[in-house]
Structures are given as structure tokens and as C-alpha cells.
Amino acid sequence: MNFKYLMYYSIIFFLMGVNSTVFSQKNNPNIVIIYVDDLGFGDIGVNGAIGVKTPNIDTLAKNGLNLTDAHCSAATCTPSRYSLLTGSYAFRSNAAILEGDAPLIIDTKKETLPKMLQKAGYTTGVVGKWHLGLGKGKIDWNKRIPLGPKEVGFDYSFLIPATGDRVPCVFLENQEVVGLDINDPITVSYGSRIEGYPWGFKHPELLKQHTDPYHQGAVINGISRIGYMKGGKDALWVDEDFPFVLTDKANDFINKNTEKPFFLYFSLHDIHQPRIANIKFVESSSMGPRGDVIAQMDWCVGQITKTLKKHNLLENTLIIFTSDNGPILDDGYVDYARELVGDHKPGGIFRGSKYSVYEAGTRMPTIVHWPKEVKPGTSSALLSQVDLYKSLACLVKQDIEKDAAPDSQDFLKSWLGKSNKGRKFLLEEAYTYGLRMGKWKYIKPKKKPVPNWIVQKFVDPGFREEVQLFNLDEDPSEKNNVYKNHPKIVEVMEQKINAILDQK
Ligand code: NG6
Ligand code: CA
């Protein structure tokens, strides 16, 4: 072939390549992960909620797939979020609940879920709770924070930096404090007390809700937080405005990205404490503040679907609605969650809660909605959020970089309801470890005493000195420890869990 022909064919093949990328990008669905904070399996209507109505979530479920055995990877927030975005178990990096000034725990040299989607042509955004750390050491809140969502793979970010109950109580947009007056700089401190906003333990008269001893630092908007803070008065958030501020930002992101596929990680503050519902939602449930913020969260979900519908995008948007860890009643603030719960079962029929290795700690309300591809129904496939990385990579036909997502497996078909096949083994991280194998649930013994602050929350983290084994088919509420009757199963599961944990 002479040079002229070679050039000719190269150009044709090049254009065909470009065309097919453009074509597949055009057809790739938008992806929205709605990540609710501390929402339990039984907190939504379709899973049996009694004390609160969730019409918007129920509509997603009615037109989508309700997964009844899908798990976050851990019974607390930071570890679950870490696994979701990295496809790696949290224990590998000792990812644990972080303070508000902790450094970023995601390795920015490695590929992440949003980086993988960027490579597939997606515009990526995160709106809401972050809680994965920021910067690399002491944070200067008065400048752009050098390490954060951008370096993790998000083109756009609007954040609650850590949690609603931790300072600093300001939003960050693209890693800069929103509305900061440079003449009133922000200082944040964990551990040593600094003058600035009054301290909760000294000024109970300022509080909207009383707290446990751990939440008695800076009082901001009548709520005392973990940690101390000074300055940044003009930038302070108003907790009651969270649902509006966050849905506005999420909607803006959608409005600006209608032309090409986007990935939105919409990470709500609700239903974490402090549970301070907007007046629009106060008394919208029969369960007090905890129920009211569930109704508020449901409203946020409805706003997102409305915006997608407005742009004609709902049909080809994959929405994954789920939560980061199980439910909790009393978790630091006196909001009468325990007293007002009535017959409502936050964890459904499952035992445990947030912080606990029993099923309710990680078995999450999970709904997948994608009218173009997902048929309405339910599925009991055993699934883990750690697999979303690999599964979504398969969806958008991307290879995963070497060293990335070591624990993530492709279960795309099951996430979309096209197969019932679940994980053979599924790790549940809490303050000890659980392992699922089909109907079996194994819990690793742990001798360590239960931390005091967990005892105060009336939570059973599942620590026992002996092995625990439950047959979830016969005993979904993990009441009868049958390990003595099944030594072979115990042996297999023990070996498997040790093999996983030894890979560190
Ligand atoms: C705990 C807090 C709890 C909550 C949790 C984070 C204490 C005693 N308890 O350390 O109130 O903020 O962290 O929740 O400080 S999570 O959903 O982000 O994991
Ligand atoms: Ca949480």
C-alpha cells in the first residue's frame, strides 16, 4: 500500500474510532447516586415504613428495582464512602470516621470511580456531605483547599466538608469556602478549645437541642458541634436550609450538563443528626425530627427526578438510591428519636443499627431506577456497594487501571435486575467483621470492650468472645447463634474472612 492510501485509511479508521466514542458517550446513561446518610432499610415506604411517608422514593421503587439484600461496605460513613469511590475495602487504609479537619484519605495518584467515569466522557460532580478528609495536613480554610474532590475526580463540588455535627459549619464550592469575608478568617480546632463561637457545655441556654458530652463544642445556629471554631460569620450555613441549598446545587449541576453524560454523587446530609428539619417539614411525620427529616429527604429525591424529567433525561438516567450505613435513633442530640419511634422499624426486620455488625448495620434500602434498561421489580441478589465501581466501569466499557479498585467485582447484570446472581462472599465492616455466604452470616469474635460512647447510644455493635453464625433464611433477625451445629460452615467462612483481611 502506498503512503497516500495508508494516510487515507488511517484517517477513515481514526474518524470511525472518534465516532464510536462519541456515539457510545451519547448513549451512556447519566448516573446519579443519591446517597442518604444513616437511612435504615425499613425507613422507606416500600420497605415497610410506618411513621413517615416517602412517596417520591416509593415512585422510584415502583418504576425501578428494589434490592433487598444490597449492602454498603461498612456500618459507618467514611469507610462506606471510601469503598464506594475507590472500590477498595476501608480496612486496607484504616478508613474510619474522620474529624472535620482530617486530611484527604483517598490516594489521588490512583484511579477512582469518578476518574474512571471522566475517562468515559462523563462530567462529574459531588453535592453534599464529603467526610473523606481534605488537604494534606493542617487546613487553611481561608484559601482554596489543595486536595479534595477535584483531585479525586470530580469536576464540580459543593460540600458539607465533614458532617453536620462537626465544624467548620460552612459550605465549600470547588474547595473554597462560600461567602467568606477575608477580614473574618476561619480557624478550626479539634481537641484544644479556642475562643470564638461559644461552647455548648458552657451555654446550654443557646441550644435548640441538648447533646451528649461529645457534641458540646462550638455553638452555631443554636446547635453545638464536635470541635471548635472561630470566624467566618458571613459564611456560616443554616442547617434548616440544607435541603434547599443542596437540591438547588444538584439541580444546577444537572441543568448545566444536559448535553453530555454526567455523574452526580448527591450526598445528602439527611437523615444524620443534628436532625433540624426545615419548617416546611416539621411535623410531617409522626416520629418527630427523625421522621421529619426522612420526609424532607424524600422531597429532595423528588426534586431531582423532577429536574431530570424536565430535561427529558429521566428515561436514560441510572439513579441508584441508597444509604451509607444503618439507622440510629439517639446519636448525640436529644431529638426524641427513641421515644417517638412507635411501631416504625428503622432497620426493618433486621437486627442492629449504625455501628453494628448485625445485618441492619449494612443492609441498605437500595433502589435502582433506569426506565430505559431496568424493569420494575425486586431482587434479593447479595450485592455490595464496593462493586459499583467495577460494575459501572463495565456499563461504560472502561478498563480499570492497575492497582485501582482491588475489591470491586462486576455485578452489573444484578444491579440492573438482569440476573439474580449475587456475591459468593460479602464482607461487612463494622467494629468487628461480618461475612455473608448465601444464607449464612458469620461474625468474627472480638474481645475488646465496647467503647463507652457506643454503649450510651443503646447500640449492640456485635462484639462477642465466641464466633456467631446465623442462618438468615430461617432467622433473618439473627437471634439464634447456631455456630456449634455447623462446624464445617464456620471453618470455610473463618478461612475466607481471614484470607480477605490478611490481604492488607
Ligand atoms: C461519631 C459521633 C456521631 C456521628 C458519627 C459520624 C461521637 C460520640 N459520635 O463519632 O455523633 O457524628 O461519628 O456519623 O462523637 S457518620 O454517619 O458520619 O459515620
Ligand atoms: Ca452515615
Short mmCIF file of C-alpha atoms and ligand atoms in Angstrom, two decimals:
data_model
loop_
_atom_site.label_atom_id
_atom_site.label_comp_id
_atom_site.label_asym_id
_atom_site.label_seq_id
_atom_site.Cartn_x
_atom_site.Cartn_y
_atom_site.Cartn_z
CA MET A 1 0.00 0.00 0.00
CA ASN A 2 1.49 3.35 -0.89
CA PHE A 3 1.73 6.22 1.57
CA LYS A 4 -1.31 8.06 0.20
CA TYR A 5 -3.59 5.07 0.79
CA LEU A 6 -2.11 4.44 4.20
CA MET A 7 -2.94 8.02 5.22
CA TYR A 8 -6.41 7.73 3.71
CA TYR A 9 -7.27 4.54 5.61
CA SER A 10 -5.72 5.84 8.84
CA ILE A 11 -7.91 8.93 8.69
CA ILE A 12 -11.02 6.84 7.99
CA PHE A 13 -10.28 4.47 10.89
CA PHE A 14 -9.46 7.39 13.18
CA LEU A 15 -12.76 9.06 12.38
CA MET A 16 -14.63 5.80 12.89
CA GLY A 17 -12.98 5.50 16.32
CA VAL A 18 -13.88 9.05 17.30
CA ASN A 19 -17.38 8.47 16.00
CA SER A 20 -17.94 5.31 18.00
CA THR A 21 -16.67 7.02 21.20
CA VAL A 22 -18.98 9.95 20.57
CA PHE A 23 -21.77 7.52 19.78
CA SER A 24 -21.29 5.42 22.90
CA GLN A 25 -20.86 8.53 25.06
CA LYS A 26 -24.13 9.84 23.72
CA ASN A 27 -25.89 6.63 24.65
CA ASN A 28 -24.30 6.16 28.01
CA PRO A 29 -26.85 6.97 30.69
CA ASN A 30 -26.39 9.76 33.16
CA ILE A 31 -25.57 8.28 36.54
CA VAL A 32 -26.92 9.73 39.78
CA ILE A 33 -26.04 8.15 43.11
CA ILE A 34 -28.35 9.52 45.79
CA TYR A 35 -26.51 8.71 48.98
CA VAL A 36 -28.58 9.21 52.09
CA ASP A 37 -26.89 9.39 55.48
CA ASP A 38 -27.89 6.88 58.19
CA LEU A 39 -31.12 5.80 56.47
CA GLY A 40 -32.22 2.32 57.54
CA PHE A 41 -33.68 -0.50 55.46
CA GLY A 42 -37.12 -0.02 56.98
CA ASP A 43 -37.18 3.79 56.72
CA ILE A 44 -38.85 3.93 53.30
CA GLY A 45 -42.46 3.20 52.42
CA VAL A 46 -41.78 0.28 50.09
CA ASN A 47 -39.78 -1.44 52.82
CA GLY A 48 -42.49 -1.04 55.42
CA ALA A 49 -42.02 2.42 56.95
CA ILE A 50 -44.88 3.24 59.32
CA GLY A 51 -44.13 6.60 60.89
CA VAL A 52 -43.35 8.55 57.72
CA LYS A 53 -44.40 8.63 54.09
CA THR A 54 -41.82 8.58 51.29
CA PRO A 55 -43.88 8.98 48.09
CA ASN A 56 -41.00 10.07 45.86
CA ILE A 57 -38.75 7.17 46.80
CA ASP A 58 -41.67 4.77 46.53
CA THR A 59 -42.33 6.01 43.00
CA LEU A 60 -38.71 5.29 42.09
CA ALA A 61 -39.15 1.81 43.54
CA LYS A 62 -42.44 1.23 41.75
CA ASN A 63 -40.85 2.05 38.40
CA GLY A 64 -37.48 0.53 39.24
CA LEU A 65 -35.75 -2.28 41.06
CA ASN A 66 -35.90 -2.69 44.82
CA LEU A 67 -32.81 -4.59 46.00
CA THR A 68 -33.49 -6.29 49.31
CA ASP A 69 -30.05 -7.69 50.11
CA ALA A 70 -27.73 -4.90 48.95
CA HIS A 71 -25.09 -3.64 51.36
CA CYS A 72 -22.93 -0.65 51.98
CA SER A 73 -19.44 -1.85 52.76
CA ALA A 74 -19.35 -0.66 56.38
CA ALA A 75 -21.61 0.30 59.26
CA THR A 76 -20.26 3.87 59.37
CA CYS A 77 -19.97 6.70 56.94
CA THR A 78 -16.35 7.38 55.99
CA PRO A 79 -15.50 3.70 55.40
CA SER A 80 -18.57 3.15 53.20
CA ARG A 81 -17.92 6.28 51.15
CA TYR A 82 -14.27 5.37 50.80
CA SER A 83 -15.19 1.94 49.43
CA LEU A 84 -17.84 3.33 47.11
CA LEU A 85 -15.42 5.78 45.47
CA THR A 86 -12.30 3.59 45.46
CA GLY A 87 -13.61 0.03 45.11
CA SER A 88 -11.37 -0.90 48.00
CA TYR A 89 -12.28 -2.17 51.48
CA ALA A 90 -11.89 0.50 54.13
CA PHE A 91 -9.76 -1.68 56.42
CA ARG A 92 -6.95 -1.57 53.84
CA SER A 93 -6.44 2.12 54.54
CA ASN A 94 -7.75 2.17 58.10
CA ALA A 95 -10.51 4.45 56.88
CA ALA A 96 -12.59 5.41 59.93
CA ILE A 97 -14.94 8.24 60.95
CA LEU A 98 -12.99 11.47 60.41
CA GLU A 99 -12.94 14.78 62.22
CA GLY A 100 -13.76 17.91 60.24
CA ASP A 101 -10.12 18.92 59.73
CA ALA A 102 -8.73 15.50 58.78
CA PRO A 103 -6.57 15.12 55.66
CA LEU A 104 -7.93 13.51 52.49
CA ILE A 105 -7.80 9.73 52.82
CA ILE A 106 -8.14 8.88 49.12
CA ASP A 107 -4.90 8.36 47.23
CA THR A 108 -5.03 10.95 44.44
CA LYS A 109 -2.49 9.05 42.37
CA LYS A 110 -4.92 6.18 41.94
CA GLU A 111 -7.94 5.92 39.72
CA THR A 112 -11.31 6.37 41.45
CA LEU A 113 -14.90 5.81 40.41
CA PRO A 114 -15.34 9.42 39.22
CA LYS A 115 -11.96 9.40 37.43
CA MET A 116 -12.96 6.24 35.61
CA LEU A 117 -16.21 7.91 34.55
CA GLN A 118 -14.32 11.03 33.44
CA LYS A 119 -12.28 8.80 31.14
CA ALA A 120 -15.54 7.51 29.71
CA GLY A 121 -16.51 11.08 28.83
CA TYR A 122 -18.63 11.93 31.88
CA THR A 123 -18.76 15.30 33.59
CA THR A 124 -18.64 14.54 37.30
CA GLY A 125 -19.99 16.39 40.31
CA VAL A 126 -20.45 15.88 44.02
CA VAL A 127 -23.01 17.82 46.03
CA GLY A 128 -23.44 17.34 49.78
CA LYS A 129 -21.64 15.54 52.54
CA TRP A 130 -17.98 14.70 51.86
CA HIS A 131 -16.41 13.30 55.08
CA LEU A 132 -13.39 11.85 53.29
CA GLY A 133 -10.92 14.46 54.52
CA LEU A 134 -9.43 17.47 52.75
CA GLY A 135 -5.92 18.79 52.18
CA LYS A 136 -2.81 17.06 53.42
CA GLY A 137 -2.31 18.32 56.93
CA LYS A 138 -3.32 21.49 58.64
CA ILE A 139 -6.07 23.06 56.54
CA ASP A 140 -6.11 26.79 55.83
CA TRP A 141 -9.84 27.35 55.42
CA ASN A 142 -9.24 30.84 54.06
CA LYS A 143 -7.68 29.70 50.80
CA ARG A 144 -8.54 27.15 48.16
CA ILE A 145 -8.00 23.76 49.76
CA PRO A 146 -5.39 22.00 47.66
CA LEU A 147 -6.57 18.39 47.90
CA GLY A 148 -10.19 17.37 47.67
CA PRO A 149 -12.90 16.28 45.25
CA LYS A 150 -11.15 17.80 42.21
CA GLU A 151 -8.08 15.66 42.75
CA VAL A 152 -10.32 12.64 43.42
CA GLY A 153 -12.04 13.07 40.05
CA PHE A 154 -14.96 15.46 40.48
CA ASP A 155 -15.13 18.35 38.02
CA TYR A 156 -17.50 20.19 40.33
CA SER A 157 -18.03 20.07 44.07
CA PHE A 158 -20.31 21.71 46.60
CA LEU A 159 -19.68 20.29 50.03
CA ILE A 160 -20.53 19.98 53.63
CA PRO A 161 -16.86 19.29 54.46
CA ALA A 162 -17.39 16.55 57.08
CA THR A 163 -20.72 16.11 58.90
CA GLY A 164 -23.48 18.44 60.05
CA ASP A 165 -22.41 17.90 63.65
CA ARG A 166 -18.77 18.88 63.08
CA VAL A 167 -17.08 22.22 62.47
CA PRO A 168 -16.44 24.05 60.21
CA CYS A 169 -20.09 24.88 59.57
CA VAL A 170 -19.55 26.33 56.10
CA PHE A 171 -20.06 25.10 52.57
CA LEU A 172 -17.17 24.64 50.17
CA GLU A 173 -17.68 25.20 46.47
CA ASN A 174 -14.86 23.88 44.34
CA GLN A 175 -12.78 23.70 47.53
CA GLU A 176 -13.27 27.31 48.65
CA VAL A 177 -15.47 28.48 51.49
CA VAL A 178 -18.65 30.03 50.10
CA GLY A 179 -19.28 33.62 51.19
CA LEU A 180 -16.13 34.08 53.27
CA ASP A 181 -15.19 37.60 54.34
CA ILE A 182 -11.38 37.62 54.30
CA ASN A 183 -11.39 40.10 57.19
CA ASP A 184 -13.02 37.45 59.35
CA PRO A 185 -10.81 34.41 58.78
CA ILE A 186 -11.78 30.92 59.91
CA THR A 187 -9.90 28.87 62.48
CA VAL A 188 -10.94 25.35 63.36
CA SER A 189 -9.71 23.22 66.21
CA TYR A 190 -10.32 19.67 67.37
CA GLY A 191 -9.02 18.80 70.81
CA SER A 192 -7.85 22.14 72.18
CA ARG A 193 -10.55 24.70 72.82
CA ILE A 194 -10.31 28.01 71.03
CA GLU A 195 -12.23 31.19 71.76
CA GLY A 196 -14.72 32.08 69.03
CA TYR A 197 -18.21 30.62 68.88
CA PRO A 198 -19.46 29.91 72.40
CA TRP A 199 -19.08 26.41 73.76
CA GLY A 200 -22.15 24.22 74.19
CA PHE A 201 -21.22 22.91 77.63
CA LYS A 202 -20.94 26.47 78.94
CA HIS A 203 -24.02 27.82 77.19
CA PRO A 204 -26.86 25.28 77.24
CA GLU A 205 -29.29 28.21 77.07
CA LEU A 206 -28.25 28.79 73.44
CA LEU A 207 -29.18 25.31 72.27
CA LYS A 208 -32.10 24.13 70.13
CA GLN A 209 -31.34 20.54 71.11
CA HIS A 210 -29.34 19.30 74.07
CA THR A 211 -26.49 16.92 73.38
CA ASP A 212 -24.25 14.19 74.71
CA PRO A 213 -20.85 15.26 76.10
CA TYR A 214 -19.14 14.76 72.73
CA HIS A 215 -21.15 17.41 70.90
CA GLN A 216 -20.53 20.37 73.18
CA GLY A 217 -18.04 22.42 71.18
CA ALA A 218 -18.86 25.47 69.04
CA VAL A 219 -22.49 26.60 69.14
CA ILE A 220 -23.52 27.68 65.66
CA ASN A 221 -27.14 28.32 64.72
CA GLY A 222 -28.20 27.13 68.17
CA ILE A 223 -26.58 23.73 67.71
CA SER A 224 -23.40 22.71 69.46
CA ARG A 225 -20.98 20.68 67.39
CA ILE A 226 -17.97 18.46 67.69
CA GLY A 227 -14.91 20.76 67.50
CA TYR A 228 -14.28 24.47 68.00
CA MET A 229 -14.44 27.30 65.52
CA LYS A 230 -13.70 30.98 65.19
CA GLY A 231 -14.53 33.48 62.40
CA GLY A 232 -16.27 33.04 59.06
CA LYS A 233 -19.52 34.53 60.38
CA ASP A 234 -20.84 35.52 56.94
CA ALA A 235 -20.17 32.05 55.57
CA LEU A 236 -21.98 30.01 58.23
CA TRP A 237 -24.58 27.59 56.99
CA VAL A 238 -28.14 27.47 58.29
CA ASP A 239 -28.99 23.82 58.98
CA GLU A 240 -32.67 24.34 58.21
CA ASP A 241 -31.74 25.43 54.67
CA PHE A 242 -29.75 22.29 53.79
CA PRO A 243 -32.49 20.63 51.71
CA PHE A 244 -32.96 23.73 49.55
CA VAL A 245 -29.30 24.67 49.20
CA LEU A 246 -28.24 21.14 48.29
CA THR A 247 -31.07 20.39 45.87
CA ASP A 248 -30.52 23.77 44.17
CA LYS A 249 -26.86 22.94 43.64
CA ALA A 250 -27.64 19.43 42.42
CA ASN A 251 -30.28 20.80 40.04
CA ASP A 252 -27.87 23.48 38.77
CA PHE A 253 -25.36 20.76 38.01
CA ILE A 254 -27.96 18.81 36.04
CA ASN A 255 -29.21 21.94 34.26
CA LYS A 256 -25.68 22.76 33.09
CA ASN A 257 -24.88 19.26 31.86
CA THR A 258 -27.80 18.20 29.74
CA GLU A 259 -25.77 17.81 26.53
CA LYS A 260 -23.42 15.03 27.53
CA PRO A 261 -23.45 12.24 30.14
CA PHE A 262 -22.89 13.30 33.72
CA PHE A 263 -22.24 11.57 37.00
CA LEU A 264 -23.76 13.22 40.05
CA TYR A 265 -22.90 11.96 43.51
CA PHE A 266 -25.69 13.57 45.52
CA SER A 267 -24.75 13.00 49.09
CA LEU A 268 -27.45 14.27 51.42
CA HIS A 269 -26.97 15.48 54.97
CA ASP A 270 -30.30 13.93 55.96
CA ILE A 271 -31.04 11.89 57.96
CA HIS A 272 -27.89 12.36 60.04
CA GLN A 273 -28.11 14.35 63.23
CA PRO A 274 -28.48 17.16 64.09
CA ARG A 275 -31.95 16.50 62.73
CA ILE A 276 -33.27 20.01 62.33
CA ALA A 277 -35.96 19.90 59.70
CA ASN A 278 -36.98 22.97 57.76
CA ILE A 279 -40.30 24.41 58.98
CA LYS A 280 -41.86 23.12 55.75
CA PHE A 281 -41.31 19.57 57.02
CA VAL A 282 -41.72 19.95 60.77
CA GLU A 283 -44.43 17.55 61.95
CA SER A 284 -44.71 15.96 58.55
CA SER A 285 -44.24 12.57 60.21
CA SER A 286 -45.45 11.00 63.43
CA MET A 287 -41.89 10.36 64.61
CA GLY A 288 -40.62 13.82 65.49
CA PRO A 289 -37.41 15.21 63.96
CA ARG A 290 -36.09 11.86 62.69
CA GLY A 291 -39.25 11.19 60.70
CA ASP A 292 -39.49 14.80 59.56
CA VAL A 293 -36.02 14.71 58.02
CA ILE A 294 -36.90 11.45 56.25
CA ALA A 295 -39.84 13.30 54.67
CA GLN A 296 -37.51 16.19 53.86
CA MET A 297 -35.01 13.84 52.24
CA ASP A 298 -37.80 12.25 50.22
CA TRP A 299 -38.73 15.71 48.96
CA CYS A 300 -35.12 16.25 47.81
CA VAL A 301 -35.29 12.99 45.86
CA GLY A 302 -38.49 14.20 44.20
CA GLN A 303 -36.83 17.48 43.18
CA ILE A 304 -34.04 15.63 41.39
CA THR A 305 -36.41 13.37 39.45
CA LYS A 306 -38.47 16.42 38.55
CA THR A 307 -35.45 18.19 37.10
CA LEU A 308 -34.40 15.10 35.15
CA LYS A 309 -37.93 14.80 33.80
CA LYS A 310 -38.00 18.48 32.83
CA HIS A 311 -34.98 17.89 30.59
CA ASN A 312 -36.34 14.62 29.27
CA LEU A 313 -33.43 12.83 30.90
CA LEU A 314 -35.23 10.57 33.35
CA GLU A 315 -35.59 7.74 30.85
CA ASN A 316 -31.85 7.38 30.28
CA THR A 317 -30.55 8.22 33.76
CA LEU A 318 -29.41 5.46 36.05
CA ILE A 319 -30.42 6.52 39.56
CA ILE A 320 -29.06 4.48 42.44
CA PHE A 321 -30.74 5.47 45.68
CA THR A 322 -29.13 4.09 48.82
CA SER A 323 -27.53 4.87 52.19
CA ASP A 324 -24.05 4.84 53.79
CA ASN A 325 -24.85 2.90 56.95
CA GLY A 326 -27.70 1.62 59.05
CA PRO A 327 -30.16 3.64 61.11
CA ILE A 328 -29.55 5.12 64.53
CA LEU A 329 -32.00 6.62 66.98
CA ASP A 330 -30.04 8.50 69.65
CA ASP A 331 -26.72 9.64 68.22
CA GLY A 332 -25.61 12.68 70.14
CA TYR A 333 -28.58 15.06 70.22
CA VAL A 334 -31.74 14.87 72.27
CA ASP A 335 -34.28 14.73 69.45
CA TYR A 336 -36.58 12.09 70.99
CA ALA A 337 -35.94 9.62 68.17
CA ARG A 338 -36.08 6.71 70.62
CA GLU A 339 -39.19 7.92 72.36
CA LEU A 340 -41.15 8.71 69.19
CA VAL A 341 -40.29 5.74 67.00
CA GLY A 342 -43.54 3.88 67.81
CA ASP A 343 -44.09 0.77 65.66
CA HIS A 344 -41.79 2.01 62.92
CA LYS A 345 -38.75 -0.26 62.48
CA PRO A 346 -35.79 1.74 61.12
CA GLY A 347 -33.82 -1.41 60.31
CA GLY A 348 -36.84 -3.40 59.13
CA ILE A 349 -36.84 -6.94 60.47
CA PHE A 350 -33.06 -6.91 60.72
CA ARG A 351 -31.05 -6.78 63.92
CA GLY A 352 -28.60 -3.99 64.64
CA SER A 353 -28.12 -0.38 63.57
CA LYS A 354 -25.39 2.01 62.53
CA TYR A 355 -22.06 0.95 64.16
CA SER A 356 -23.25 -2.67 64.35
CA VAL A 357 -22.06 -5.77 62.51
CA TYR A 358 -25.57 -7.24 62.52
CA GLU A 359 -27.47 -7.00 59.25
CA ALA A 360 -29.20 -3.66 59.81
CA GLY A 361 -25.74 -2.05 60.02
CA THR A 362 -25.05 -2.55 56.32
CA ARG A 363 -28.19 -3.88 54.61
CA MET A 364 -29.36 -0.72 52.91
CA PRO A 365 -32.57 0.46 51.34
CA THR A 366 -31.45 0.31 47.69
CA ILE A 367 -33.39 1.28 44.60
CA VAL A 368 -32.16 1.27 41.03
CA HIS A 369 -34.17 3.31 38.55
CA TRP A 370 -33.39 3.44 34.85
CA PRO A 371 -36.57 3.17 32.78
CA LYS A 372 -34.68 2.57 29.55
CA GLU A 373 -32.99 -0.60 30.85
CA VAL A 374 -34.30 -1.68 34.24
CA LYS A 375 -37.61 -3.47 34.57
CA PRO A 376 -39.68 -2.78 37.66
CA GLY A 377 -39.40 -5.49 40.30
CA THR A 378 -37.45 -6.68 43.30
CA SER A 379 -34.30 -8.73 43.62
CA SER A 380 -32.70 -10.45 46.57
CA ALA A 381 -29.25 -10.77 44.97
CA LEU A 382 -26.49 -10.32 47.56
CA LEU A 383 -24.75 -7.11 46.45
CA SER A 384 -22.15 -4.72 47.83
CA GLN A 385 -21.60 -1.06 47.04
CA VAL A 386 -17.88 -1.79 46.71
CA ASP A 387 -18.80 -3.42 43.39
CA LEU A 388 -20.43 -0.35 41.88
CA TYR A 389 -17.03 0.85 40.63
CA LYS A 390 -16.34 -2.27 38.53
CA SER A 391 -19.98 -2.71 37.55
CA LEU A 392 -20.27 0.87 36.31
CA ALA A 393 -16.91 0.51 34.51
CA CYS A 394 -18.45 -2.43 32.63
CA LEU A 395 -21.52 -0.37 31.88
CA VAL A 396 -19.47 2.42 30.27
CA LYS A 397 -16.93 -0.02 28.80
CA GLN A 398 -13.86 1.23 30.64
CA ASP A 399 -10.93 -0.84 31.77
CA ILE A 400 -9.90 -0.26 35.33
CA GLU A 401 -6.36 0.94 35.91
CA LYS A 402 -3.88 -1.41 37.51
CA ASP A 403 -3.90 -1.11 41.34
CA ALA A 404 -7.33 0.53 41.31
CA ALA A 405 -10.48 -0.97 42.85
CA PRO A 406 -8.88 -4.18 44.19
CA ASP A 407 -12.06 -5.40 45.90
CA SER A 408 -14.59 -4.42 43.28
CA GLN A 409 -16.28 -7.08 41.14
CA ASP A 410 -18.58 -6.79 38.17
CA PHE A 411 -22.19 -7.41 39.14
CA LEU A 412 -23.69 -5.05 36.59
CA LYS A 413 -26.35 -7.52 35.48
CA SER A 414 -27.52 -8.00 39.03
CA TRP A 415 -27.51 -4.27 39.80
CA LEU A 416 -29.77 -3.85 36.76
CA GLY A 417 -32.05 -6.75 37.68
CA LYS A 418 -30.99 -8.88 34.70
CA SER A 419 -29.55 -11.60 36.89
CA ASN A 420 -30.12 -12.89 40.40
CA LYS A 421 -26.54 -13.84 40.90
CA GLY A 422 -25.02 -12.24 43.96
CA ARG A 423 -21.64 -12.23 45.61
CA LYS A 424 -20.39 -15.58 46.83
CA PHE A 425 -18.83 -13.85 49.84
CA LEU A 426 -19.64 -10.37 51.09
CA LEU A 427 -17.62 -8.57 53.75
CA GLU A 428 -19.40 -6.34 56.27
CA GLU A 429 -17.07 -3.94 58.08
CA ALA A 430 -18.06 -2.59 61.49
CA TYR A 431 -16.17 -2.53 64.79
CA THR A 432 -15.72 -6.22 64.11
CA TYR A 433 -16.21 -8.03 60.80
CA GLY A 434 -19.09 -9.99 59.34
CA LEU A 435 -19.14 -12.21 56.31
CA ARG A 436 -22.09 -13.33 54.24
CA MET A 437 -22.11 -16.54 52.21
CA GLY A 438 -25.59 -17.07 50.79
CA LYS A 439 -27.94 -17.53 53.69
CA TRP A 440 -25.09 -17.74 56.21
CA LYS A 441 -23.81 -14.87 58.27
CA TYR A 442 -20.58 -15.27 60.19
CA ILE A 443 -19.34 -12.75 62.76
CA LYS A 444 -15.75 -12.67 63.86
CA PRO A 445 -15.27 -12.79 67.62
CA LYS A 446 -13.87 -9.71 69.27
CA LYS A 447 -12.78 -9.43 72.87
CA LYS A 448 -12.23 -5.69 73.00
CA PRO A 449 -14.61 -3.91 75.38
CA VAL A 450 -17.38 -1.95 73.70
CA PRO A 451 -16.46 1.77 73.60
CA ASN A 452 -18.36 3.85 76.11
CA TRP A 453 -19.86 6.19 73.57
CA ILE A 454 -21.40 3.26 71.73
CA VAL A 455 -22.95 1.90 74.94
CA GLN A 456 -24.51 5.31 75.52
CA LYS A 457 -26.28 5.04 72.17
CA PHE A 458 -28.05 1.80 73.16
CA VAL A 459 -26.32 0.09 70.27
CA ASP A 460 -25.14 -3.51 70.15
CA PRO A 461 -22.05 -3.47 67.94
CA GLY A 462 -21.99 -7.28 67.90
CA PHE A 463 -18.83 -7.87 69.93
CA ARG A 464 -18.79 -11.38 71.35
CA GLU A 465 -15.95 -13.56 72.53
CA GLU A 466 -17.34 -16.52 70.61
CA VAL A 467 -17.99 -16.98 66.94
CA GLN A 468 -21.50 -16.09 65.77
CA LEU A 469 -23.22 -17.85 62.91
CA PHE A 470 -26.76 -17.21 61.75
CA ASN A 471 -28.93 -18.86 59.14
CA LEU A 472 -30.68 -15.85 57.64
CA ASP A 473 -33.20 -17.94 55.70
CA GLU A 474 -34.65 -19.29 58.94
CA ASP A 475 -33.56 -16.49 61.21
CA PRO A 476 -33.29 -13.17 59.34
CA SER A 477 -33.19 -11.24 62.61
CA GLU A 478 -30.01 -13.02 63.81
CA LYS A 479 -31.43 -14.27 67.07
CA ASN A 480 -30.11 -17.84 67.25
CA ASN A 481 -26.39 -18.36 67.15
CA VAL A 482 -26.01 -21.80 65.52
CA TYR A 483 -22.23 -21.96 65.17
CA LYS A 484 -21.99 -25.13 67.26
CA ASN A 485 -24.22 -27.04 64.83
CA HIS A 486 -22.26 -26.14 61.69
CA PRO A 487 -18.52 -26.52 62.27
CA LYS A 488 -17.78 -27.01 58.54
CA ILE A 489 -19.54 -23.79 57.52
CA VAL A 490 -17.76 -21.94 60.31
CA GLU A 491 -14.43 -23.28 59.11
CA VAL A 492 -14.99 -22.23 55.50
CA MET A 493 -16.20 -18.77 56.46
CA GLU A 494 -13.44 -18.25 59.00
CA GLN A 495 -10.81 -19.13 56.43
CA LYS A 496 -12.38 -16.86 53.87
CA ILE A 497 -12.70 -13.84 56.15
CA ASN A 498 -9.12 -14.29 57.36
CA ALA A 499 -7.92 -14.56 53.78
CA ILE A 500 -9.68 -11.29 52.90
CA LEU A 501 -8.41 -9.48 55.99
CA ASP A 502 -4.86 -10.79 55.54
CA GLN A 503 -4.61 -9.21 52.11
CA LYS A 504 -3.90 -5.87 53.74
C1 NG6 B 1 -19.33 9.71 65.81
C2 NG6 B 1 -20.20 10.71 66.54
C3 NG6 B 1 -21.59 10.65 65.97
C4 NG6 B 1 -21.56 10.84 64.47
C5 NG6 B 1 -20.61 9.86 63.85
C6 NG6 B 1 -20.42 10.05 62.37
C7 NG6 B 1 -19.42 10.83 68.87
C8 NG6 B 1 -19.55 10.23 70.22
N1 NG6 B 1 -20.23 10.34 67.95
O1 NG6 B 1 -18.01 9.81 66.26
O2 NG6 B 1 -22.40 11.60 66.59
O3 NG6 B 1 -21.19 12.15 64.14
O4 NG6 B 1 -19.34 10.00 64.43
O5 NG6 B 1 -21.51 9.56 61.71
O6 NG6 B 1 -18.64 11.72 68.64
S1 NG6 B 1 -21.28 9.09 60.24
O7 NG6 B 1 -22.57 8.73 59.71
O8 NG6 B 1 -20.70 10.21 59.56
O9 NG6 B 1 -20.41 7.91 60.32
CA CA B 2 -23.74 7.86 57.98
#
